[in-house]
Amino acid sequence: MAIGLTWNIDDADHMTQGEIYGEVLTRLGSENPKIVALTADLAGSTKIGAFQKKHADRFFNFGIMETNMMGWASGLAESGLIPVVSTFAAFAALRCAEHVRTDICYNKRNVKIIATHSGTSFGPAGTTHHCTEDLAVMRAIAGMTVIVPADAFETAKATAAVIAHDGPCYVRIGRSFEPPLWKNLDFDWEIGKAIQLREGTDCTVIACGPSVLEACDASDRAKARGLAVRVLDMHTIKPLDKDAVVRALMDTRRIITAEDHNVLGGLGSAVAEVIAESGKGCVLRRLGMQDRFSPHGSPEDLQHMHKIDADGIEETIAEVMKTDFEADEDWEDEV
Amino acid sequence: MAATQAEAKSGGLPAAELQRLTGIAKRVREKILHVTEKSGGGHLGGSFSQTDILVALYHKYMRVDPKNPKWEERDRFVLSKGHGGIGHATLLGDMGFFEEVKLEKFNKTESIFGMHLDRHKVPGVDASTGSLAHGFAIGLGFAHGARLTDRKWHTYIVISDGELHEGTTWEAFLSGAQFKITNATVFVDFNKLTIDGFTAQIMNVEPIDKKIEAFGWYVQRIDGHDFNQICEAIENAAAETERPSCIICDTVKGKGVDFMENQPKWHYGGLDNELAAKALAALRKG
């Protein structure tokens, strides 16, 4: 496979995203003795604890002290080790923002942050445990690679890819109960390369994380109504696959972004920047939290509330399709 | 129990060695004045309070090679109180880690030196620091990584008393003891001042030796300007195998220049020709 995966995940259908992450990291740890795993009293919740069972001598639980853990991870990398740090996204990206920025990225340390319970995936826990700002924060840090796998299979691919990648990485996954997008690991996945999951020329939905599956469902529903809606799985927020965005812009002229994140600063903003710089006209709708905190609730209810489920995306597709574009022979020359 | 100053003083360096280290420290302080004058301003107070600690480390204990700053087996050094960068860089230049003349451009856009040193630019710097209470954890990570990869290097970390206000510092003390990081030595440059005034009045940290000791560390408290005490404490720390070591160095901010000593305003300052000459005269007078 493209990124050198050499294993099969047994019973993947029965494992949660987090469990697969823990399993994959444990296997990678067997192949690569440089990997060390760190957590802050969330070994069980983030599933990084699976690594501990097999590699106890390379597993370190810091208790509830996230900022020190990030600096420590930076230091561990000095000796060539590859520290993998897991805690909830709210703590990894927000509480530790300066430590990630200064200790890890400014110091150019090869640390991998696998942040769980991102977005509203830990919905019932309430806003303190949501994290709908991390993509904005991590994307703004120079040198950071930012990845949002769509499901557990992509998490497996992403985990292997970031270990192989030289430089700091932030991988954002959910609480672990998200439904799978893929059926197995038999697909190509590469950092910075969007995956087109549905073809279409009427409209494009660019999504990341659990919103990708919802976008596919919305596209399938639209197809029944005669619409061809392209779906891009934009699993890498940085570096963004700008070519895929521009192709969508040229081919469909209607773009919807969907993310479990504030619409400010995340995927929607990244896509908007590409569109603005292209000089081309386009209808753009950004779905996510509309500059508000999400209340508590089940993830499914919250996705519905924020219109990032299939219903909300379908509704938005219908809305943008009301916009007509005149035939424009000079389209190629508009820049 | 923390060793008292009297106990720590029981050793004693040979007179020639004491004279050598004292002479280097004096030379480095004079150079710091010069670089500050050229740069337009510098963190003089903290650079002077830390100088004797750094001179003892770099000129007597640390295994480093100025001609090969990236030597893999070198001992690591983290100036967690990164605002002491002008003092650290001056010492590195004095040792020949880079052409000393480059220090004339300190703080200038085209220079490799900003006031907080960048490890990717300044030869001999192992961690880019500046924001307080970051370097301590990084340094402990250096040491932990050395142990995990069977490296022999030792890590020396210098923190400030102001950093003792930050919660992350106490996280580092907790975890240093938990993971038994005995291949690192932490110095507190306890100069009693922060930018706004006296530490004790702004946010008191005393009794600091008892606090750190209660966190599970081997603590020594010494006069951070007495080379006999500094050297003995470093050797005591090296001999300790059960607990991580912290050496609290009672120091004087602005040490060596009478009108700067214990003056909050000399946390950061500039020198014109007249002031620089006055400061140099004060230094030489001792």
Coordinates of C-alpha atoms in Angstrom, one line a residue:
Chain A
M1 CA 0.0 0.0 0.0
A2 CA 0.9 3.6 -0.6
I3 CA 2.2 4.3 2.9
G4 CA 3.7 1.0 3.8
L5 CA 1.1 -0.6 5.9
T6 CA 1.9 -4.2 6.4
W7 CA -0.8 -5.5 8.6
N8 CA -4.4 -6.3 8.6
I9 CA -6.7 -5.2 11.3
D10 CA -8.7 -8.1 12.6
D11 CA -12.3 -7.5 13.5
A12 CA -12.0 -3.9 12.4
D13 CA -15.8 -3.7 12.1
H14 CA -16.0 -4.3 15.8
M15 CA -13.3 -1.9 16.9
T16 CA -13.8 1.8 17.5
Q17 CA -11.7 4.4 15.9
G18 CA -9.7 4.9 19.1
E19 CA -9.2 1.2 19.6
I20 CA -7.9 0.9 16.0
Y21 CA -5.6 3.8 16.7
G22 CA -4.2 2.1 19.8
E23 CA -3.8 -1.2 18.0
V24 CA -2.1 0.4 15.0
L25 CA 0.3 2.4 17.2
T26 CA 1.1 -0.7 19.2
R27 CA 2.0 -2.6 16.0
L28 CA 4.0 0.3 14.7
G29 CA 5.8 0.3 18.0
S30 CA 6.8 -3.3 17.5
E31 CA 8.4 -2.4 14.2
N32 CA 9.9 0.9 15.3
P33 CA 11.7 1.0 18.6
K34 CA 12.0 4.8 18.4
I35 CA 8.3 5.3 19.1
V36 CA 7.5 6.3 22.7
A37 CA 3.9 7.0 23.8
L38 CA 2.8 9.7 26.3
T39 CA -0.5 10.5 27.8
A40 CA -2.0 12.6 30.6
D41 CA -4.2 10.2 32.6
L42 CA -6.2 9.3 29.5
A43 CA -4.5 6.0 28.5
G44 CA -7.9 4.3 28.5
S45 CA -10.0 7.0 27.0
T46 CA -7.7 7.8 24.1
K47 CA -6.8 4.1 23.7
I48 CA -3.1 4.9 23.6
G49 CA -3.0 2.6 26.6
A50 CA -3.0 -0.4 24.2
F51 CA 0.7 0.6 23.5
Q52 CA 1.5 0.3 27.2
K53 CA 0.4 -3.4 27.3
K54 CA 3.0 -4.3 24.7
H55 CA 5.7 -1.6 25.2
A56 CA 5.5 -0.7 28.9
D57 CA 9.1 0.5 28.9
R58 CA 8.2 3.1 26.2
F59 CA 5.0 4.3 27.7
F60 CA 4.7 7.3 30.1
N61 CA 1.7 8.5 31.9
F62 CA 2.1 12.1 33.2
G63 CA -1.0 12.2 35.2
I64 CA -3.1 15.3 34.6
M65 CA -0.4 17.7 33.4
E66 CA -0.6 18.4 29.7
T67 CA 1.7 21.4 29.3
N68 CA 4.7 19.8 30.9
M69 CA 4.0 16.7 28.8
M70 CA 4.2 18.6 25.6
G71 CA 7.6 20.2 26.5
W72 CA 8.8 16.8 27.7
A73 CA 7.8 15.3 24.3
S74 CA 9.8 18.0 22.6
G75 CA 12.9 17.1 24.7
L76 CA 12.5 13.3 24.1
A77 CA 12.8 14.0 20.4
E78 CA 16.3 15.3 20.9
S79 CA 17.6 11.8 21.2
G80 CA 15.9 10.7 17.9
L81 CA 12.9 9.2 19.6
I82 CA 9.4 9.7 18.0
P83 CA 7.1 10.8 20.8
V84 CA 3.4 10.2 20.2
V85 CA 1.2 12.2 22.5
S86 CA -2.5 11.5 23.1
T87 CA -5.0 13.4 25.2
F88 CA -8.3 15.1 24.5
A89 CA -8.2 17.7 21.7
A90 CA -9.4 20.4 24.0
F91 CA -6.3 19.9 26.2
A92 CA -3.8 19.1 23.4
A93 CA -4.7 22.0 21.2
L94 CA -6.1 24.7 23.5
R95 CA -4.6 24.2 26.9
C96 CA -1.2 23.4 25.4
A97 CA -1.3 25.7 22.4
E98 CA 1.8 27.7 23.4
H99 CA 3.7 24.6 24.3
V100 CA 2.9 22.9 21.0
R101 CA 3.8 26.1 19.2
T102 CA 7.0 27.0 21.0
D103 CA 8.4 23.7 22.3
I104 CA 7.4 21.5 19.4
C105 CA 7.0 23.5 16.3
Y106 CA 9.3 26.4 16.8
N107 CA 12.0 24.0 18.1
K108 CA 11.2 21.8 15.1
R109 CA 10.7 18.6 17.1
N110 CA 9.5 15.4 15.5
V111 CA 6.4 14.9 17.8
K112 CA 3.1 13.4 16.9
I113 CA -0.1 14.6 18.6
I114 CA -3.0 12.3 18.2
A115 CA -5.9 14.2 19.8
T116 CA -9.1 12.4 20.6
H117 CA -12.6 13.5 21.5
S118 CA -12.4 16.4 19.0
G119 CA -15.2 18.5 17.8
T120 CA -18.5 17.6 19.4
S121 CA -17.8 13.9 19.5
F122 CA -17.9 13.9 23.3
G123 CA -21.2 15.7 23.0
P124 CA -22.9 14.8 26.3
A125 CA -19.8 16.0 28.2
G126 CA -20.7 19.5 27.3
T127 CA -18.8 22.5 25.9
T128 CA -15.8 22.2 28.2
H129 CA -15.0 18.9 26.7
H130 CA -15.8 19.8 23.1
C131 CA -13.0 21.1 20.9
T132 CA -14.2 23.2 17.9
E133 CA -11.2 25.5 17.6
D134 CA -8.3 23.2 17.3
L135 CA -8.0 23.2 13.5
A136 CA -7.8 27.0 13.6
V137 CA -5.1 27.0 16.2
M138 CA -3.0 24.1 14.9
R139 CA -3.3 25.3 11.3
A140 CA -1.9 28.7 12.3
I141 CA 1.3 27.2 13.7
A142 CA 4.2 27.2 11.2
G143 CA 5.5 23.8 10.4
M144 CA 2.5 21.8 11.7
T145 CA 0.8 19.2 9.6
V146 CA -2.9 18.9 10.4
I147 CA -4.9 15.8 9.7
V148 CA -8.6 14.9 10.3
P149 CA -9.2 11.2 9.4
A150 CA -12.7 10.4 8.3
D151 CA -12.9 7.1 10.2
A152 CA -11.0 4.4 11.9
F153 CA -9.5 3.1 8.7
E154 CA -8.2 6.5 7.8
T155 CA -6.9 6.9 11.4
A156 CA -4.9 3.7 10.8
K157 CA -3.4 5.1 7.6
A158 CA -2.8 8.5 9.2
T159 CA -1.1 7.1 12.2
A160 CA 1.4 5.2 10.0
A161 CA 1.8 8.2 7.8
V162 CA 2.7 10.7 10.5
I163 CA 5.2 8.3 12.1
A164 CA 6.9 8.1 8.7
H165 CA 6.7 11.9 8.2
D166 CA 9.5 14.0 9.6
G167 CA 8.1 16.9 11.5
P168 CA 5.4 17.8 14.0
C169 CA 1.9 16.5 13.2
Y170 CA -1.6 17.0 14.7
V171 CA -4.1 14.2 14.1
R172 CA -7.6 14.9 15.2
I173 CA -9.9 12.0 15.9
G174 CA -13.3 11.6 17.6
R175 CA -14.5 9.8 20.7
S176 CA -14.4 6.5 18.8
F177 CA -18.1 5.8 18.2
E178 CA -18.2 7.3 14.7
P179 CA -19.5 5.0 11.9
P180 CA -16.9 3.8 9.4
L181 CA -16.6 5.4 6.0
W182 CA -14.5 2.7 4.5
K183 CA -14.9 -1.1 4.7
N184 CA -11.2 -2.0 4.9
L185 CA -7.8 -0.6 4.4
D186 CA -7.7 -1.2 0.7
F187 CA -7.5 2.4 -0.5
D188 CA -4.8 4.9 -1.2
W189 CA -4.3 7.6 1.4
E190 CA -1.6 10.2 1.3
I191 CA -1.0 13.3 3.5
G192 CA -2.1 16.4 1.6
K193 CA -4.1 14.6 -1.1
A194 CA -7.8 14.8 -1.0
I195 CA -9.9 11.7 -2.0
Q196 CA -12.8 12.2 -4.3
L197 CA -15.5 9.9 -3.1
R198 CA -18.4 11.0 -5.4
E199 CA -18.2 12.4 -8.8
G200 CA -20.2 15.4 -9.8
T201 CA -20.3 18.7 -11.6
D202 CA -23.3 20.5 -10.0
C203 CA -21.8 21.1 -6.6
T204 CA -18.9 20.0 -4.4
V205 CA -19.0 19.2 -0.7
I206 CA -15.6 19.3 0.8
A207 CA -15.7 17.6 4.2
C208 CA -13.4 16.2 6.9
G209 CA -13.8 13.9 9.8
P210 CA -17.3 12.3 10.4
S211 CA -18.8 14.9 8.1
V212 CA -17.3 13.0 5.1
L213 CA -19.7 10.1 5.5
E214 CA -22.6 12.5 5.9
A215 CA -21.6 14.3 2.8
C216 CA -21.6 11.0 0.9
D217 CA -25.1 10.3 2.1
A218 CA -26.2 13.7 1.1
S219 CA -24.7 13.3 -2.3
D220 CA -26.4 9.9 -2.8
R221 CA -29.8 11.5 -1.8
A222 CA -29.2 14.4 -4.3
K223 CA -28.4 11.9 -7.0
A224 CA -31.9 10.5 -6.6
R225 CA -33.1 14.0 -7.4
G226 CA -30.9 14.2 -10.5
L227 CA -28.0 16.1 -9.1
A228 CA -24.4 15.1 -9.4
V229 CA -22.7 16.3 -6.2
R230 CA -19.0 15.8 -5.9
V231 CA -17.6 14.8 -2.5
L232 CA -14.1 15.5 -1.4
D233 CA -12.6 13.8 1.7
M234 CA -10.3 16.6 2.7
H235 CA -8.5 14.7 5.4
T236 CA -5.5 16.9 5.4
I237 CA -6.3 20.5 6.5
K238 CA -2.6 21.5 6.2
P239 CA -1.1 21.3 3.7
L240 CA -4.4 21.6 2.0
D241 CA -4.9 20.0 -1.4
K242 CA -5.4 23.3 -3.2
D243 CA -5.5 21.7 -6.7
A244 CA -8.5 19.6 -5.6
V245 CA -10.3 22.8 -4.4
V246 CA -9.5 24.7 -7.6
R247 CA -10.7 21.8 -9.7
A248 CA -14.0 21.7 -7.8
L249 CA -14.3 25.4 -8.2
M250 CA -13.8 25.3 -11.9
D251 CA -16.0 22.2 -12.5
T252 CA -18.9 22.9 -10.2
R253 CA -18.8 26.6 -9.1
R254 CA -20.7 25.7 -6.0
I255 CA -18.8 24.6 -2.9
I256 CA -20.0 23.6 0.5
T257 CA -17.6 22.8 3.4
A258 CA -18.6 20.6 6.3
E259 CA -16.7 20.2 9.5
D260 CA -17.3 19.5 13.2
H261 CA -15.6 22.7 14.1
N262 CA -16.2 26.4 14.2
V263 CA -16.6 27.7 10.7
L264 CA -13.9 30.3 11.6
G265 CA -10.4 29.1 11.0
G266 CA -10.8 25.5 10.1
L267 CA -11.5 23.6 6.9
G268 CA -14.1 26.2 5.6
S269 CA -11.7 29.0 6.1
A270 CA -8.8 27.1 4.5
V271 CA -11.0 26.4 1.4
A272 CA -12.3 30.0 1.3
E273 CA -8.7 31.2 1.2
V274 CA -7.9 29.1 -1.8
I275 CA -11.1 30.2 -3.6
A276 CA -10.4 33.9 -2.8
E277 CA -6.8 33.6 -4.1
S278 CA -8.0 31.9 -7.3
G279 CA -9.7 35.0 -8.5
K280 CA -12.7 32.9 -9.6
G281 CA -16.3 33.5 -8.7
C282 CA -18.0 30.8 -6.6
V283 CA -20.9 30.1 -4.3
L284 CA -19.5 29.0 -0.9
R285 CA -21.4 27.8 2.2
R286 CA -19.4 26.8 5.3
L287 CA -21.2 24.3 7.5
G288 CA -20.1 23.8 11.1
M289 CA -20.6 25.8 14.3
Q290 CA -21.5 29.3 13.2
D291 CA -19.2 31.1 15.5
R292 CA -20.9 29.7 18.6
F293 CA -20.2 27.1 21.2
S294 CA -22.1 23.9 20.8
P295 CA -24.4 22.9 23.7
H296 CA -24.2 19.4 25.1
G297 CA -26.1 16.6 23.5
S298 CA -25.6 13.4 21.6
P299 CA -23.1 13.8 18.7
E300 CA -25.8 12.8 16.2
D301 CA -28.2 15.5 17.6
L302 CA -25.5 18.1 17.6
Q303 CA -24.4 17.3 14.0
H304 CA -28.1 17.8 13.1
M305 CA -28.3 21.0 15.0
H306 CA -25.2 22.4 13.2
K307 CA -26.3 21.1 9.8
I308 CA -23.3 18.9 9.3
D309 CA -25.3 15.7 9.0
A310 CA -26.7 14.4 5.8
D311 CA -29.9 16.4 6.3
G312 CA -28.2 19.7 6.8
I313 CA -25.8 19.1 3.9
E314 CA -28.7 18.0 1.6
E315 CA -30.6 21.1 2.6
T316 CA -27.6 23.3 1.8
I317 CA -27.1 21.6 -1.5
A318 CA -30.7 22.4 -2.5
E319 CA -30.1 26.0 -1.5
V320 CA -26.9 26.6 -3.5
M321 CA -28.5 24.9 -6.5
K322 CA -30.9 27.8 -6.7
T323 CA -28.0 29.9 -7.8
D324 CA -27.7 30.1 -11.5
F325 CA -24.5 30.7 -13.4
E326 CA -24.6 32.1 -16.9
A327 CA -22.5 30.4 -19.5
D328 CA -19.2 32.2 -19.4
E329 CA -16.8 31.5 -22.2
D330 CA -14.1 33.6 -20.7
W331 CA -14.1 31.7 -17.4
E332 CA -10.5 30.5 -18.0
D333 CA -9.3 34.1 -18.3
E334 CA -11.0 35.6 -15.2
V335 CA -7.9 35.6 -13.0
Chain B
M1 CA 17.2 18.0 54.3
A2 CA 18.6 20.7 52.1
A3 CA 22.3 21.1 52.6
T4 CA 23.0 24.4 54.3
Q5 CA 25.4 27.0 52.9
A6 CA 27.9 26.1 55.6
E7 CA 27.9 22.4 54.7
A8 CA 28.1 23.0 51.0
K9 CA 31.1 25.2 51.6
S10 CA 33.1 22.6 53.3
G11 CA 35.0 21.6 50.1
G12 CA 37.0 24.2 48.4
L13 CA 38.7 24.6 45.1
P14 CA 42.4 24.9 44.7
A15 CA 43.3 28.6 44.7
A16 CA 44.4 28.5 41.0
E17 CA 41.2 27.0 39.9
L18 CA 39.1 29.5 41.9
Q19 CA 41.2 32.3 40.3
R20 CA 40.7 30.8 36.8
L21 CA 36.9 30.6 37.1
T22 CA 36.6 34.0 38.8
G23 CA 38.7 35.5 36.0
I24 CA 36.5 34.0 33.3
A25 CA 33.4 35.2 35.0
K26 CA 34.7 38.7 35.2
R27 CA 35.7 38.6 31.5
V28 CA 32.3 37.3 30.5
R29 CA 30.5 40.0 32.4
E30 CA 32.6 42.6 30.8
K31 CA 31.8 41.2 27.4
I32 CA 28.1 41.2 28.3
L33 CA 28.3 44.9 29.0
H34 CA 30.0 45.4 25.7
V35 CA 27.4 43.4 23.7
T36 CA 24.6 45.2 25.5
E37 CA 26.0 48.5 24.6
K38 CA 26.3 47.5 21.0
S39 CA 22.8 45.9 20.9
G40 CA 20.9 48.8 22.2
G41 CA 19.6 46.9 25.2
G42 CA 19.8 43.6 27.0
H43 CA 18.7 41.6 30.0
L44 CA 21.6 42.6 32.1
G45 CA 20.2 41.8 35.6
G46 CA 19.5 38.1 34.9
S47 CA 22.5 37.6 32.7
F48 CA 24.8 38.8 35.6
S49 CA 23.0 36.7 38.2
Q50 CA 23.4 33.5 36.1
T51 CA 27.0 34.1 35.0
D52 CA 28.9 32.2 37.7
I53 CA 26.6 29.2 37.3
L54 CA 27.1 29.1 33.6
V55 CA 30.9 29.6 33.9
A56 CA 31.3 26.8 36.3
L57 CA 29.2 24.5 34.0
Y58 CA 30.8 25.4 30.7
H59 CA 34.4 25.8 31.9
K60 CA 34.6 22.9 34.4
Y61 CA 31.9 20.3 34.0
M62 CA 30.1 20.2 30.7
R63 CA 31.4 18.0 27.9
V64 CA 31.1 20.3 24.9
D65 CA 33.2 21.1 21.9
P66 CA 33.0 24.7 20.7
K67 CA 34.4 23.6 17.3
N68 CA 31.7 20.9 17.0
P69 CA 28.6 22.4 18.6
K70 CA 26.4 19.5 17.4
W71 CA 28.7 16.8 18.8
E72 CA 26.3 14.0 19.5
E73 CA 27.7 13.0 22.8
R74 CA 27.9 16.5 24.3
D75 CA 26.2 17.4 27.5
R76 CA 23.0 19.3 26.9
F77 CA 22.2 22.7 28.3
V78 CA 18.8 24.4 28.5
L79 CA 18.5 28.0 29.6
S80 CA 14.8 27.8 30.6
K81 CA 15.0 31.5 31.6
G82 CA 15.6 32.3 28.0
H83 CA 15.8 36.1 28.6
G84 CA 19.3 35.4 29.9
G85 CA 20.1 34.8 26.2
I86 CA 22.5 37.7 25.9
G87 CA 24.6 36.3 28.8
H88 CA 24.5 32.8 27.4
A89 CA 25.4 33.9 23.9
T90 CA 28.3 36.0 25.1
L91 CA 29.7 33.1 27.0
L92 CA 29.4 30.8 24.0
G93 CA 31.1 33.4 21.8
D94 CA 33.9 33.8 24.4
M95 CA 34.4 30.0 24.2
G96 CA 34.6 30.1 20.4
F97 CA 31.3 28.4 19.5
F98 CA 31.1 31.1 16.7
E99 CA 33.0 34.1 15.6
E100 CA 32.8 36.4 18.6
V101 CA 32.5 39.5 16.4
K102 CA 29.0 38.3 15.4
L103 CA 27.8 39.4 18.8
E104 CA 28.3 43.0 17.8
K105 CA 25.1 42.6 15.8
F106 CA 23.1 41.2 18.7
N107 CA 19.4 42.0 18.4
K108 CA 19.8 43.3 14.9
T109 CA 17.6 42.0 12.1
E110 CA 20.5 40.5 10.1
S111 CA 22.0 38.9 13.2
I112 CA 21.7 35.3 14.3
F113 CA 20.9 36.6 17.8
G114 CA 17.5 37.8 19.0
M115 CA 17.3 38.4 22.7
H116 CA 15.9 34.9 23.2
L117 CA 18.2 32.5 21.5
D118 CA 17.1 30.3 18.6
R119 CA 18.6 26.8 18.6
H120 CA 18.5 26.7 14.8
K121 CA 20.6 29.8 14.5
V122 CA 23.0 30.0 17.4
P123 CA 25.7 27.3 17.6
G124 CA 25.8 25.7 21.0
V125 CA 22.1 26.3 21.9
D126 CA 20.1 23.1 22.4
A127 CA 16.6 24.6 23.0
S128 CA 14.9 27.7 21.8
T129 CA 13.4 29.3 24.9
G130 CA 12.0 32.6 26.1
S131 CA 8.5 32.0 27.3
L132 CA 8.9 31.1 30.9
A133 CA 8.5 27.5 32.3
H134 CA 9.0 25.8 29.0
G135 CA 12.7 24.8 29.1
F136 CA 12.5 22.9 32.3
A137 CA 10.3 20.2 30.8
I138 CA 12.3 20.2 27.5
G139 CA 15.5 19.6 29.5
L140 CA 14.0 16.8 31.5
G141 CA 12.8 15.3 28.2
F142 CA 16.4 15.5 26.9
A143 CA 17.6 13.6 30.0
H144 CA 14.8 11.0 29.8
G145 CA 15.5 10.5 26.1
A146 CA 19.2 10.0 26.9
R147 CA 18.3 7.3 29.4
L148 CA 15.9 5.5 27.0
T149 CA 18.5 5.5 24.2
D150 CA 21.4 4.6 26.4
R151 CA 23.2 7.9 25.9
K152 CA 25.7 9.1 28.5
W153 CA 25.1 12.8 28.2
H154 CA 24.0 14.8 31.2
T155 CA 21.5 17.7 30.9
Y156 CA 21.9 20.9 32.8
I157 CA 18.9 23.2 33.2
V158 CA 18.8 26.7 34.5
I159 CA 15.5 28.2 35.6
S160 CA 14.6 31.5 37.2
D161 CA 12.8 32.2 40.5
G162 CA 10.2 33.9 38.4
E163 CA 9.5 30.6 36.6
L164 CA 8.6 29.2 40.0
H165 CA 5.3 31.1 39.6
E166 CA 4.3 29.1 36.6
G167 CA 2.3 25.9 37.2
T168 CA 4.1 24.0 34.5
T169 CA 7.3 24.3 36.5
W170 CA 5.7 22.4 39.3
E171 CA 4.4 19.8 36.9
A172 CA 8.1 19.4 35.8
F173 CA 9.2 19.0 39.5
L174 CA 6.5 16.4 40.0
S175 CA 7.3 14.4 36.9
G176 CA 11.1 14.7 37.3
A177 CA 10.7 12.9 40.6
Q178 CA 8.1 10.4 39.3
F179 CA 10.4 9.3 36.4
K180 CA 13.6 9.6 38.5
I181 CA 15.4 11.8 36.2
T182 CA 18.8 11.6 37.8
N183 CA 20.8 12.4 34.7
A184 CA 19.8 16.1 34.8
T185 CA 20.7 18.9 37.2
V186 CA 18.4 21.8 37.6
F187 CA 19.7 25.2 38.9
V188 CA 17.4 27.9 40.2
D189 CA 18.9 31.3 39.5
F190 CA 17.2 32.7 42.6
N191 CA 17.8 36.4 42.2
K192 CA 14.7 37.5 44.0
L193 CA 13.5 39.8 41.3
T194 CA 11.0 39.7 38.4
I195 CA 10.3 42.6 36.0
D196 CA 7.8 44.2 38.2
G197 CA 9.7 44.0 41.5
F198 CA 10.6 41.7 44.3
T199 CA 9.4 38.1 43.9
A200 CA 8.6 37.9 47.6
Q201 CA 6.2 40.9 47.3
I202 CA 4.6 40.0 44.0
M203 CA 4.2 36.2 44.5
N204 CA 6.2 34.7 47.3
V205 CA 7.7 31.2 46.6
E206 CA 9.6 30.7 49.9
P207 CA 10.4 28.5 51.6
I208 CA 11.5 27.2 48.2
D209 CA 14.0 24.6 49.3
K210 CA 11.4 22.9 51.5
K211 CA 8.8 23.0 48.7
I212 CA 11.1 21.4 46.1
E213 CA 12.3 18.9 48.6
A214 CA 8.8 18.0 49.3
F215 CA 8.3 17.3 45.6
G216 CA 10.9 14.5 45.9
W217 CA 14.1 16.2 44.8
Y218 CA 17.6 16.3 46.3
V219 CA 17.9 20.0 47.1
Q220 CA 21.0 22.0 47.9
R221 CA 20.8 25.7 48.6
I222 CA 24.0 27.7 48.0
D223 CA 25.5 31.1 47.2
G224 CA 25.3 31.2 43.4
H225 CA 28.3 33.5 43.2
D226 CA 30.7 31.3 45.2
F227 CA 32.5 28.9 42.9
N228 CA 33.5 26.7 45.8
Q229 CA 29.8 26.2 46.6
I230 CA 28.7 25.9 43.0
C231 CA 31.3 23.3 42.2
E232 CA 30.7 21.2 45.3
A233 CA 27.0 21.3 44.8
I234 CA 27.4 20.1 41.2
E235 CA 29.5 17.2 42.4
N236 CA 27.1 16.4 45.1
A237 CA 24.3 16.4 42.6
A238 CA 26.3 14.1 40.3
A239 CA 26.7 11.6 43.2
E240 CA 23.0 11.5 43.9
T241 CA 21.5 8.4 42.2
E242 CA 18.0 8.2 43.8
R243 CA 16.4 11.6 43.3
P244 CA 16.7 14.3 40.7
S245 CA 18.8 17.2 41.8
C246 CA 18.0 20.8 42.2
I247 CA 20.5 23.4 43.2
I248 CA 18.9 26.6 44.5
C249 CA 21.4 29.4 43.9
D250 CA 20.9 32.5 45.9
T251 CA 22.1 35.1 43.5
V252 CA 22.1 38.9 43.1
K253 CA 20.3 40.4 40.0
G254 CA 22.8 42.6 38.3
K255 CA 25.7 41.0 40.2
G256 CA 29.0 42.8 39.7
V257 CA 27.8 46.3 38.9
D258 CA 26.9 48.1 42.1
F259 CA 24.3 50.4 40.7
M260 CA 22.5 47.5 38.9
E261 CA 22.5 45.1 41.8
N262 CA 19.0 44.4 43.2
Q263 CA 17.5 47.1 41.1
P264 CA 14.3 45.9 39.3
K265 CA 14.8 48.5 36.5
W266 CA 18.0 46.7 35.4
H267 CA 16.0 43.6 34.4
Y268 CA 16.4 45.0 30.9
G269 CA 18.3 48.1 30.0
G270 CA 20.4 49.9 27.5
L271 CA 23.8 51.5 28.0
D272 CA 25.1 54.7 26.4
N273 CA 28.9 55.3 26.4
E274 CA 28.9 57.0 29.7
L275 CA 26.8 54.3 31.5
A276 CA 28.8 51.6 29.9
A277 CA 32.0 53.1 31.1
K278 CA 30.6 53.5 34.6
A279 CA 29.4 49.9 34.6
L280 CA 32.7 48.6 33.4
A281 CA 34.6 50.5 36.1
A282 CA 32.2 49.1 38.7
L283 CA 32.8 45.6 37.4
R284 CA 36.6 46.0 37.4
K285 CA 36.6 47.5 40.8
G286 CA 34.8 44.3 41.9

